[in-house]
GROMACS .gro file of C-alpha atoms in nm:
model
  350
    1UNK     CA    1   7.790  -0.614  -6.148
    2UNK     CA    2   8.061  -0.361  -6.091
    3UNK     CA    3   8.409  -0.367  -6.255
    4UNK     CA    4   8.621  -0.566  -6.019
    5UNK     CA    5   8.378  -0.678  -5.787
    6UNK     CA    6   8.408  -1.071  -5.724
    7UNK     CA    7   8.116  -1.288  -5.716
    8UNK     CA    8   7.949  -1.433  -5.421
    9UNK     CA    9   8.152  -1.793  -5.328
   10UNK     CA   10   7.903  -2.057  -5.140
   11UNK     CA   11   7.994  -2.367  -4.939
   12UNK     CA   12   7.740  -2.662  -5.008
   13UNK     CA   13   7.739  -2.985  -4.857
   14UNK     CA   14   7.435  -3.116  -4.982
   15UNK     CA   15   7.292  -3.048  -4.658
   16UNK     CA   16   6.912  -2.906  -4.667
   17UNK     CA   17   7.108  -2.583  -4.446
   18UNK     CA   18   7.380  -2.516  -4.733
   19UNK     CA   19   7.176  -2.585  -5.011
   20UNK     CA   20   6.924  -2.353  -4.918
   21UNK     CA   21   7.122  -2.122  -4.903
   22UNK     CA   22   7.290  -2.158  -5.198
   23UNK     CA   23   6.925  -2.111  -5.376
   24UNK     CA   24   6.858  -1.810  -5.107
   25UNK     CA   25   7.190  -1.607  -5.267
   26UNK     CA   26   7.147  -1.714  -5.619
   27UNK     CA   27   6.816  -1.531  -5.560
   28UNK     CA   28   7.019  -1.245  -5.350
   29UNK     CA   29   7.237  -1.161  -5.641
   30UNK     CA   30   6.977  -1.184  -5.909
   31UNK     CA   31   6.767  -0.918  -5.743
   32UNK     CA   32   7.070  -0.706  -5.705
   33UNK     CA   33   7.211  -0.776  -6.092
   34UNK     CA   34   7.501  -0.946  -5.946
   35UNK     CA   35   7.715  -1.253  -6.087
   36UNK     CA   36   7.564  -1.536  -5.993
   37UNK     CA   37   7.742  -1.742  -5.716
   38UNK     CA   38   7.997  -1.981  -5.722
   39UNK     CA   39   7.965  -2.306  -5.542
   40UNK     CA   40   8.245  -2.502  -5.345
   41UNK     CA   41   8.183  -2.844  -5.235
   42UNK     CA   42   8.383  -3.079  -5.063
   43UNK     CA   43   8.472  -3.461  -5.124
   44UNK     CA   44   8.661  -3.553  -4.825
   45UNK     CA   45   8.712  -3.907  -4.916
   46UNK     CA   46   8.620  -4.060  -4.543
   47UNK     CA   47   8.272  -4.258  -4.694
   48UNK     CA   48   8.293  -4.461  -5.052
   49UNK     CA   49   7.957  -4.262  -5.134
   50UNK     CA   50   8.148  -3.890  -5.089
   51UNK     CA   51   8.252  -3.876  -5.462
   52UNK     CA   52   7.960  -3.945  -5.601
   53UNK     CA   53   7.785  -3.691  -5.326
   54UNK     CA   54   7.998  -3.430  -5.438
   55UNK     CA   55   7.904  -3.495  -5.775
   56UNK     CA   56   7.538  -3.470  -5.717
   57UNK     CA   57   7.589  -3.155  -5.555
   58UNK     CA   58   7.787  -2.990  -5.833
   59UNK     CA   59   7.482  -3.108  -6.022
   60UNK     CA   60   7.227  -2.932  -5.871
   61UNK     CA   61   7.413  -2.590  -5.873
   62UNK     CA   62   7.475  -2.616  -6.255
   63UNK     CA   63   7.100  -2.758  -6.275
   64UNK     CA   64   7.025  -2.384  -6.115
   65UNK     CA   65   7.256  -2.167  -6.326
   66UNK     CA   66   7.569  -2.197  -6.102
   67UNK     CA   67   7.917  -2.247  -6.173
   68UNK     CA   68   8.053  -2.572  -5.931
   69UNK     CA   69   8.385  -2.678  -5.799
   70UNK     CA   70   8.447  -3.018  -5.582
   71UNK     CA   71   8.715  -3.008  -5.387
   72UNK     CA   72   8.860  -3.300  -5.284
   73UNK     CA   73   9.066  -3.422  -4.968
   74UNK     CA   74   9.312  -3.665  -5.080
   75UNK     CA   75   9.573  -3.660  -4.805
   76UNK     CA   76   9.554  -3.971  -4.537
   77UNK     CA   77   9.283  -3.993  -4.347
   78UNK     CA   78   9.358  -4.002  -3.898
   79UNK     CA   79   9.289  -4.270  -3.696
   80UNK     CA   80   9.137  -4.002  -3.456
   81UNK     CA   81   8.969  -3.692  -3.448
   82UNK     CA   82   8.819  -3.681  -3.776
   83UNK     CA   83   8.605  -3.402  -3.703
   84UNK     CA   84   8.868  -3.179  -3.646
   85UNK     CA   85   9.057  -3.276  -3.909
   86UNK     CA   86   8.803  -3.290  -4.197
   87UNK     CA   87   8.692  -2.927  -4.085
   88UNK     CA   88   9.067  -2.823  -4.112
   89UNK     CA   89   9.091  -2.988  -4.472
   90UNK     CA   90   8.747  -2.832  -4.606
   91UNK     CA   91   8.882  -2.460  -4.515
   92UNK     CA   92   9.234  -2.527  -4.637
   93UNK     CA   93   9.099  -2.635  -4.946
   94UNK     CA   94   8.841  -2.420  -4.977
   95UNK     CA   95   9.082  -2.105  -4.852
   96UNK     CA   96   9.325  -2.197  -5.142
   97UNK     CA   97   9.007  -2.197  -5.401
   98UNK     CA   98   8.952  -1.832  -5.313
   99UNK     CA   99   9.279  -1.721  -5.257
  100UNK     CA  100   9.354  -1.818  -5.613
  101UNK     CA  101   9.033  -1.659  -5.763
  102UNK     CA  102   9.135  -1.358  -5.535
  103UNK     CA  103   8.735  -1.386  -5.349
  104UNK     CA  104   8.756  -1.256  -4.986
  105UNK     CA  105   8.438  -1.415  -4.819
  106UNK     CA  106   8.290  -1.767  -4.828
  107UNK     CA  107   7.956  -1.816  -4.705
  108UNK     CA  108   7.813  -2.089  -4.503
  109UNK     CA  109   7.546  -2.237  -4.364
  110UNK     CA  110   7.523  -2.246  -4.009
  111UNK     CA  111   7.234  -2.186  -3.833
  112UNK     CA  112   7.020  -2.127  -3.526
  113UNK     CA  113   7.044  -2.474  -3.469
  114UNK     CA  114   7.432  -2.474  -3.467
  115UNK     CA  115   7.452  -2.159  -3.293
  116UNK     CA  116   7.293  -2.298  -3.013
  117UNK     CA  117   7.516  -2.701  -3.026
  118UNK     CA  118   7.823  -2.449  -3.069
  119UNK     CA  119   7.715  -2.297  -2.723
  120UNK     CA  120   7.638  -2.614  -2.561
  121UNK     CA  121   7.972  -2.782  -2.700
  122UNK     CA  122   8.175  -2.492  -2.515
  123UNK     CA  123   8.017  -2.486  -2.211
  124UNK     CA  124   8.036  -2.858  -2.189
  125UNK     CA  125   8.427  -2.792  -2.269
  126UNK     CA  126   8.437  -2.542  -2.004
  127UNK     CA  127   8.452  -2.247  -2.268
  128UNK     CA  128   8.491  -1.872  -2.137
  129UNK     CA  129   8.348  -1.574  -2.253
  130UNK     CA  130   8.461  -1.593  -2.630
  131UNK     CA  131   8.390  -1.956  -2.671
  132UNK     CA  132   8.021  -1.907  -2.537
  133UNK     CA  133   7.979  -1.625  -2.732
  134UNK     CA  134   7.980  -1.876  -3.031
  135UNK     CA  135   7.925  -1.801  -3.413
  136UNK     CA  136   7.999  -1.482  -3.569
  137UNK     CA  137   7.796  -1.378  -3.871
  138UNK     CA  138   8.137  -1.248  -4.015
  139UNK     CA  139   8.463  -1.399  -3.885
  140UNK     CA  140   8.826  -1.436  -3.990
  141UNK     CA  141   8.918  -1.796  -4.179
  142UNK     CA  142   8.900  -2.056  -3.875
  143UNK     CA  143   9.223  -2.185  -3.995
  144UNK     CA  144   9.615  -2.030  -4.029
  145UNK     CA  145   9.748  -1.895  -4.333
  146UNK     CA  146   9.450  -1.742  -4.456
  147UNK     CA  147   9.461  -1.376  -4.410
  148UNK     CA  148   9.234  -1.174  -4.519
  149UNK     CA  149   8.983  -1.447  -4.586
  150UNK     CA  150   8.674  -1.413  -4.409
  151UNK     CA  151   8.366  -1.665  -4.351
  152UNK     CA  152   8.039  -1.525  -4.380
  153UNK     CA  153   7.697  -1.722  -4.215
  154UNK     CA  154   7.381  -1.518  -4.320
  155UNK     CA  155   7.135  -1.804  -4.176
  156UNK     CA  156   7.238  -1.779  -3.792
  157UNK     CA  157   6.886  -1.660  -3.694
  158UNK     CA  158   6.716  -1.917  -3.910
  159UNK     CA  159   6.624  -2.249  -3.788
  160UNK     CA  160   6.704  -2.573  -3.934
  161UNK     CA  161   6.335  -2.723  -3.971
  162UNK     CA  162   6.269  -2.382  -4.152
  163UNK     CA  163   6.528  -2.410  -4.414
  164UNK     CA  164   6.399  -2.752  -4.507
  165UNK     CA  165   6.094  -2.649  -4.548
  166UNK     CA  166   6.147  -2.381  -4.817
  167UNK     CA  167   6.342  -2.657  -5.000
  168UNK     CA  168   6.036  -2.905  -5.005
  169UNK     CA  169   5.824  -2.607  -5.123
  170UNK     CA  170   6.078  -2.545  -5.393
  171UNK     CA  171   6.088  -2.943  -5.510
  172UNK     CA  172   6.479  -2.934  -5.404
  173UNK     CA  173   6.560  -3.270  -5.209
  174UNK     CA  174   6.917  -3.281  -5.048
  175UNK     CA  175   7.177  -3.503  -4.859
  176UNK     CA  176   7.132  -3.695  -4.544
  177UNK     CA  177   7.491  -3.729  -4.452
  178UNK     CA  178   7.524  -4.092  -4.236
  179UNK     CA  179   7.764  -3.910  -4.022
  180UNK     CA  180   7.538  -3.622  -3.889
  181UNK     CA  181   7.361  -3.954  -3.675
  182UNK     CA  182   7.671  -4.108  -3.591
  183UNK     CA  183   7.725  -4.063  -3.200
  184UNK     CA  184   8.052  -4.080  -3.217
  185UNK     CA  185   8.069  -3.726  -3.280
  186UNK     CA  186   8.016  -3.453  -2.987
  187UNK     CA  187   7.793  -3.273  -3.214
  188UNK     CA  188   7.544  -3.523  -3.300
  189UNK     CA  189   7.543  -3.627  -2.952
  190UNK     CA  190   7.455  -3.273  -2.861
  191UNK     CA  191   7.213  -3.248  -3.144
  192UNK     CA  192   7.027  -3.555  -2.961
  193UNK     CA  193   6.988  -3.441  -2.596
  194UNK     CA  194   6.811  -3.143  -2.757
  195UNK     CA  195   6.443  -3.294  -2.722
  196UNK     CA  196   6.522  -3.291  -2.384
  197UNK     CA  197   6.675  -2.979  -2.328
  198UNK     CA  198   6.364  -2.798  -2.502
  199UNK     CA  199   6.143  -3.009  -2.280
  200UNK     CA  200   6.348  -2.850  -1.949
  201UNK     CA  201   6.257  -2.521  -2.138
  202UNK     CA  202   6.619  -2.455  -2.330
  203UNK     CA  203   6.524  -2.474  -2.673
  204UNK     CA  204   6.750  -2.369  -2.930
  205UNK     CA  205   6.620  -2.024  -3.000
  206UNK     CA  206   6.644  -1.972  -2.652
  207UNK     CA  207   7.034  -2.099  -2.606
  208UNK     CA  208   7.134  -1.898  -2.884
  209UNK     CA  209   7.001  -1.590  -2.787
  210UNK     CA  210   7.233  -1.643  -2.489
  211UNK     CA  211   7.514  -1.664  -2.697
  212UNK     CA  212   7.393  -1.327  -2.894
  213UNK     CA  213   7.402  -1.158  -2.537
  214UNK     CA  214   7.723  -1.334  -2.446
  215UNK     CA  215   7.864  -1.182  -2.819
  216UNK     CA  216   7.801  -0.812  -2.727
  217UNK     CA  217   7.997  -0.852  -2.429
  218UNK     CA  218   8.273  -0.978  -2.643
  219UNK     CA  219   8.266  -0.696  -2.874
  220UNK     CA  220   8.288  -0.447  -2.579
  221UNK     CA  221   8.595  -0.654  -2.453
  222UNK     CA  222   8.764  -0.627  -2.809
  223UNK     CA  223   8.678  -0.223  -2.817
  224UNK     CA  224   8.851  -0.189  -2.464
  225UNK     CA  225   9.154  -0.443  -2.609
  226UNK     CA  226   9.177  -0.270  -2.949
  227UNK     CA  227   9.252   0.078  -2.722
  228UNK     CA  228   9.472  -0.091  -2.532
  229UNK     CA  229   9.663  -0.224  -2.868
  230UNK     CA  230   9.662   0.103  -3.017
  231UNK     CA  231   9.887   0.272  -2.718
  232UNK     CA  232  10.072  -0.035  -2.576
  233UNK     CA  233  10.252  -0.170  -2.903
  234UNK     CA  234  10.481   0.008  -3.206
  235UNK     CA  235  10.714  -0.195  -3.450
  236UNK     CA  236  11.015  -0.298  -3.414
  237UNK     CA  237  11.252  -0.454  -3.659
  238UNK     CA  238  11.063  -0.748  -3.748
  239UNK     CA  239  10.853  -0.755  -3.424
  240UNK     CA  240  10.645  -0.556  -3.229
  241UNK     CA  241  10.711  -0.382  -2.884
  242UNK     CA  242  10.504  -0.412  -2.607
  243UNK     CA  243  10.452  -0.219  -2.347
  244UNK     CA  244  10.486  -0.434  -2.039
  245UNK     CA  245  10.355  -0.148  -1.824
  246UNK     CA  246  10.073  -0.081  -1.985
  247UNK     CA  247   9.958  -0.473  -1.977
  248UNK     CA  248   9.980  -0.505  -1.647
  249UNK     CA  249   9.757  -0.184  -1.572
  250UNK     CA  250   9.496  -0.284  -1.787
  251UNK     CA  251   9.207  -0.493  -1.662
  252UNK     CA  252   9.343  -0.870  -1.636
  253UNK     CA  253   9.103  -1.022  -1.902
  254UNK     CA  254   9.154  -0.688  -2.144
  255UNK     CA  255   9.584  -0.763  -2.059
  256UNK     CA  256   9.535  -1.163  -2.123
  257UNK     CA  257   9.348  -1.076  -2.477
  258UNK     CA  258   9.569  -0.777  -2.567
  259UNK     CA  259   9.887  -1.038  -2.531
  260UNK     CA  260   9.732  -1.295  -2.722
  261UNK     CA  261   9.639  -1.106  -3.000
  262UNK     CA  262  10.011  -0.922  -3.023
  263UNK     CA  263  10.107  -1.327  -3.027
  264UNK     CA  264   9.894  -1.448  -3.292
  265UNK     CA  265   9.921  -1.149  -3.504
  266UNK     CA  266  10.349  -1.183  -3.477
  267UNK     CA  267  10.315  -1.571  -3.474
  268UNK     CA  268  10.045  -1.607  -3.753
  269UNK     CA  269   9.858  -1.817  -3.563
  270UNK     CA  270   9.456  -1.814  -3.618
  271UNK     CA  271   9.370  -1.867  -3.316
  272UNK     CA  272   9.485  -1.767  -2.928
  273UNK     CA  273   9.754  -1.974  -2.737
  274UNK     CA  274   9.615  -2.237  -2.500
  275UNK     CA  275   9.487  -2.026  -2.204
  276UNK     CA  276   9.685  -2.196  -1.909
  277UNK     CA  277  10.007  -2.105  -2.105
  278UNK     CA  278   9.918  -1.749  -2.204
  279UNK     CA  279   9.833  -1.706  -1.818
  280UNK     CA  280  10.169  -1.792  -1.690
  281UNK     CA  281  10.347  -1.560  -1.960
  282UNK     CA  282  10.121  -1.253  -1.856
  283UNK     CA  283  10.231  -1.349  -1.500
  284UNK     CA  284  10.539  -1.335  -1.546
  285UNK     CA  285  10.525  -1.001  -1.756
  286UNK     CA  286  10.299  -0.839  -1.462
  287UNK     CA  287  10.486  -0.945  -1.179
  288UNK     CA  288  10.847  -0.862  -1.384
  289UNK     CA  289  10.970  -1.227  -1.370
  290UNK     CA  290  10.966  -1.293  -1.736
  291UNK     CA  291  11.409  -1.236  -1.715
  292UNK     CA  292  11.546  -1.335  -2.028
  293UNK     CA  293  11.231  -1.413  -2.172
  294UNK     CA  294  10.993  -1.676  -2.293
  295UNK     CA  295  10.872  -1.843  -2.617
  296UNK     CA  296  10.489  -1.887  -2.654
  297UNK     CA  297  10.263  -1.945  -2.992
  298UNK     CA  298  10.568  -1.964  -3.259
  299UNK     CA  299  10.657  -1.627  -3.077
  300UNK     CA  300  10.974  -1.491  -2.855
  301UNK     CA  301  10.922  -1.257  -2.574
  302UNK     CA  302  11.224  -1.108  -2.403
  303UNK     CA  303  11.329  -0.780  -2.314
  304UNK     CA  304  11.324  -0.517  -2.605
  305UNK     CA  305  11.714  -0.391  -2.684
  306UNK     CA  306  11.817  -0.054  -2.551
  307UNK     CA  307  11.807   0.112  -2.835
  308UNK     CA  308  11.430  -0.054  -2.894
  309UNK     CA  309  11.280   0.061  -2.557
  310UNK     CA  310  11.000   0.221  -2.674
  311UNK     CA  311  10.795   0.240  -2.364
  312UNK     CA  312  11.052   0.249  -2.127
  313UNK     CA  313  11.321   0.034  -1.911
  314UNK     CA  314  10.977  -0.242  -1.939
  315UNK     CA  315  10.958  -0.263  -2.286
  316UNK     CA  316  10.911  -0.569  -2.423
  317UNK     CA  317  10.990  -0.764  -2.750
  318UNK     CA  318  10.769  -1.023  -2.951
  319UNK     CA  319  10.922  -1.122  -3.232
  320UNK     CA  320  10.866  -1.512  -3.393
  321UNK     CA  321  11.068  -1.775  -3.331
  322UNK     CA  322  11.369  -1.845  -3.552
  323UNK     CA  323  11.200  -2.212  -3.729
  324UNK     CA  324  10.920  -1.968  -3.840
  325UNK     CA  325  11.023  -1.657  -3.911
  326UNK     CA  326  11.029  -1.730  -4.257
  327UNK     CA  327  10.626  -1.840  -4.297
  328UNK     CA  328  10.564  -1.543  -4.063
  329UNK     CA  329  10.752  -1.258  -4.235
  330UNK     CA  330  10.440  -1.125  -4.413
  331UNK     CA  331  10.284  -1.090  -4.020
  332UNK     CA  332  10.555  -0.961  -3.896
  333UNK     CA  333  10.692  -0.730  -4.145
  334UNK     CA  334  10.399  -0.459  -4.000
  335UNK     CA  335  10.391  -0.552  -3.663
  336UNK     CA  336  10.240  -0.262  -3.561
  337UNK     CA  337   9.911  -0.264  -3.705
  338UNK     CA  338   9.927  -0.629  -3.707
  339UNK     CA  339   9.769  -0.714  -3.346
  340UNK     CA  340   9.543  -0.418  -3.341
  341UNK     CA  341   9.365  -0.587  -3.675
  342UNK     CA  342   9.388  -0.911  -3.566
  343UNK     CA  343   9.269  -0.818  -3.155
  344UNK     CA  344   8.916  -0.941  -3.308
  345UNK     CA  345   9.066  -1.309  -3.404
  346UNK     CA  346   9.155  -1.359  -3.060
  347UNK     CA  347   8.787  -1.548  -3.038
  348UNK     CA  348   8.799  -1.885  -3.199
  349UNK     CA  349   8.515  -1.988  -3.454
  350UNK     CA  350   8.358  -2.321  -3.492
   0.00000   0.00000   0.00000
């Protein structure tokens, strides 16, 4: 392994999809005479069985040569949404894991199967473009305060039934978690009305080549944004001017992404602002209405200063609100460059 090269981090359930492929890159990096990977697993606390699960799991990666870590979730559990809230707790804790070891990428185990719920989940939520275009293989961390993380899902063109089946050909049982058939949960629900989907003809391969299709798109929308980045915004103090002109001109869906990428960059937000409110902001910027300005994703947007009028009498001023300026400084403090990295985080990741 090279000198200061870090090892390959994993995220295992105990799921036949994550444990395959945490045997899949301890045989990657063998083959390639790298350090052996590290598995992270997860003990979120919400069923009296999850400790001893997570234990089980660090027991099988030590069984095959691998270092383990369980994580666990002790903060109180919601009454509601616990999807969305265990998800948020497994990258925080997870994030801070690698963070501290100073690892950049985690991988995971989605697959063609989720590729294709992701898709139908969106669409059933009325998702646009970037919503349909679902899973990227490599994507920022899905939660804030994580830059420069990045999660990492090799299996997306491998199907769940697949995966298993390597594992039973290897002798490797795994987890049945109790709440993948619980249909409380929009996914499982989804995961259900498959058999009948595939019977209508949409079968999963099929769904998420849609969403491959749907992901080029995308990636010629960020090109055209990133362009748009590069010669509408410059720094200023401890925020970024925008040129208001320059928005406006722009292709309405290129403007719309271009703002909410100078936003989350300046805001340190992971994801975009809600659309209906980032709408009515670029509204006002286009049509000149915007007047003493307007606050929007942790982030002010006013008129830039005279002496700050980079672009003109329409230049415009993001900088982040006063309450969180401080957890934002590190964003802000190269404004600049800031959206024009971040123009591809504009797409939120499941």
């Amino acid at each position: 392994m090279p000198a200061g090269e870090s090892p390959l981090a994993v995220a295992v359930s105990g799921g036949g999809d994550s444990l395959a492929l945490m045997y899949l890159l301890a045989g990657f990096a063998r083959a390639r005479g790298l350090a052996a990977p590290i598995v992270l697993t997860v003990d979120h606390g919400l069923r009296p069985e999850s400790g001893r699960d997570a234990r089980r799991v660090a027991a099988w990666a030590r069984a095959a040569g691998l270092k383990a870590h369980v994580l666990a979730w002790t903060d109180a559990k919601p009454a509601g949404g616990v999807e969305a809230a265990a998800r948020e707790a497994r990258y925080r804790l997870m994030g801070a894991w690698l963070r501290k070891k100073k690892i950049a990428i985690l991988f995971v185990g989605h697959t063609l199967d989720d590729q294709a719920e992701t898709f139908l989940l969106r669409l059933a939520r009325g998702s646009g473009l970037d919503g349909l275009a679902a899973m990227r293989a490599l994507a920022p961390w899905p939660v804030g305060g994580f830059a420069g993380l990045s999660v990492a899902r090799p299996l997306l063109g491998i199907g769940r039934a697949q995966l298993r089946q390597y594992l039973t050909e290897i002798g490797q049982e795994w987890l049945d978690d109790p709440m993948n058939d619980d249909p409380a949960f929009d996914r499982v629900k989804m995961r259900r009305a498959f058999a009948a989907l595939d019977m209508a003809g949409l079968s999963a391969a099929g769904i998420a080549a849609a969403a491959a299709h749907l992901a080029r798109a995308r990636s010629a929308l960020e090109a055209v944004t990133q362009a748009l980045l590069a010669r509408a915004t410059q720094p200023l103090g401890d925020g970024v001017a925008l040129d208001a002109a320059a928005l406006a001109a722009a292709p309405r869906e290129v403007g719309l992404r271009a703002l909410a990428a100078v936003l989350m960059a300046v805001g340190g937000q992971a994801y975009r602002p809600r659309f209906e409110a980032l709408e009515r902001l670029f509204e006002a910027i286009v049509r000149g209405i915007l007047k003493g300005g307007a606050t929007l994703h942790g982030c002010r947007v006013a008129p830039a200063p005279r002496a700050g009028r980079h672009f003109g009498a329409g230049t415009l001023l993001v900088t982040a609100e006063k309450t969180r300026k401080k957890s934002s400084k590190n964003n802000a403090a190269t404004a600049a460059p800031a959206p024009r990295r971040r123009a591809r985080a504009v797409a939120g990741e499941a």
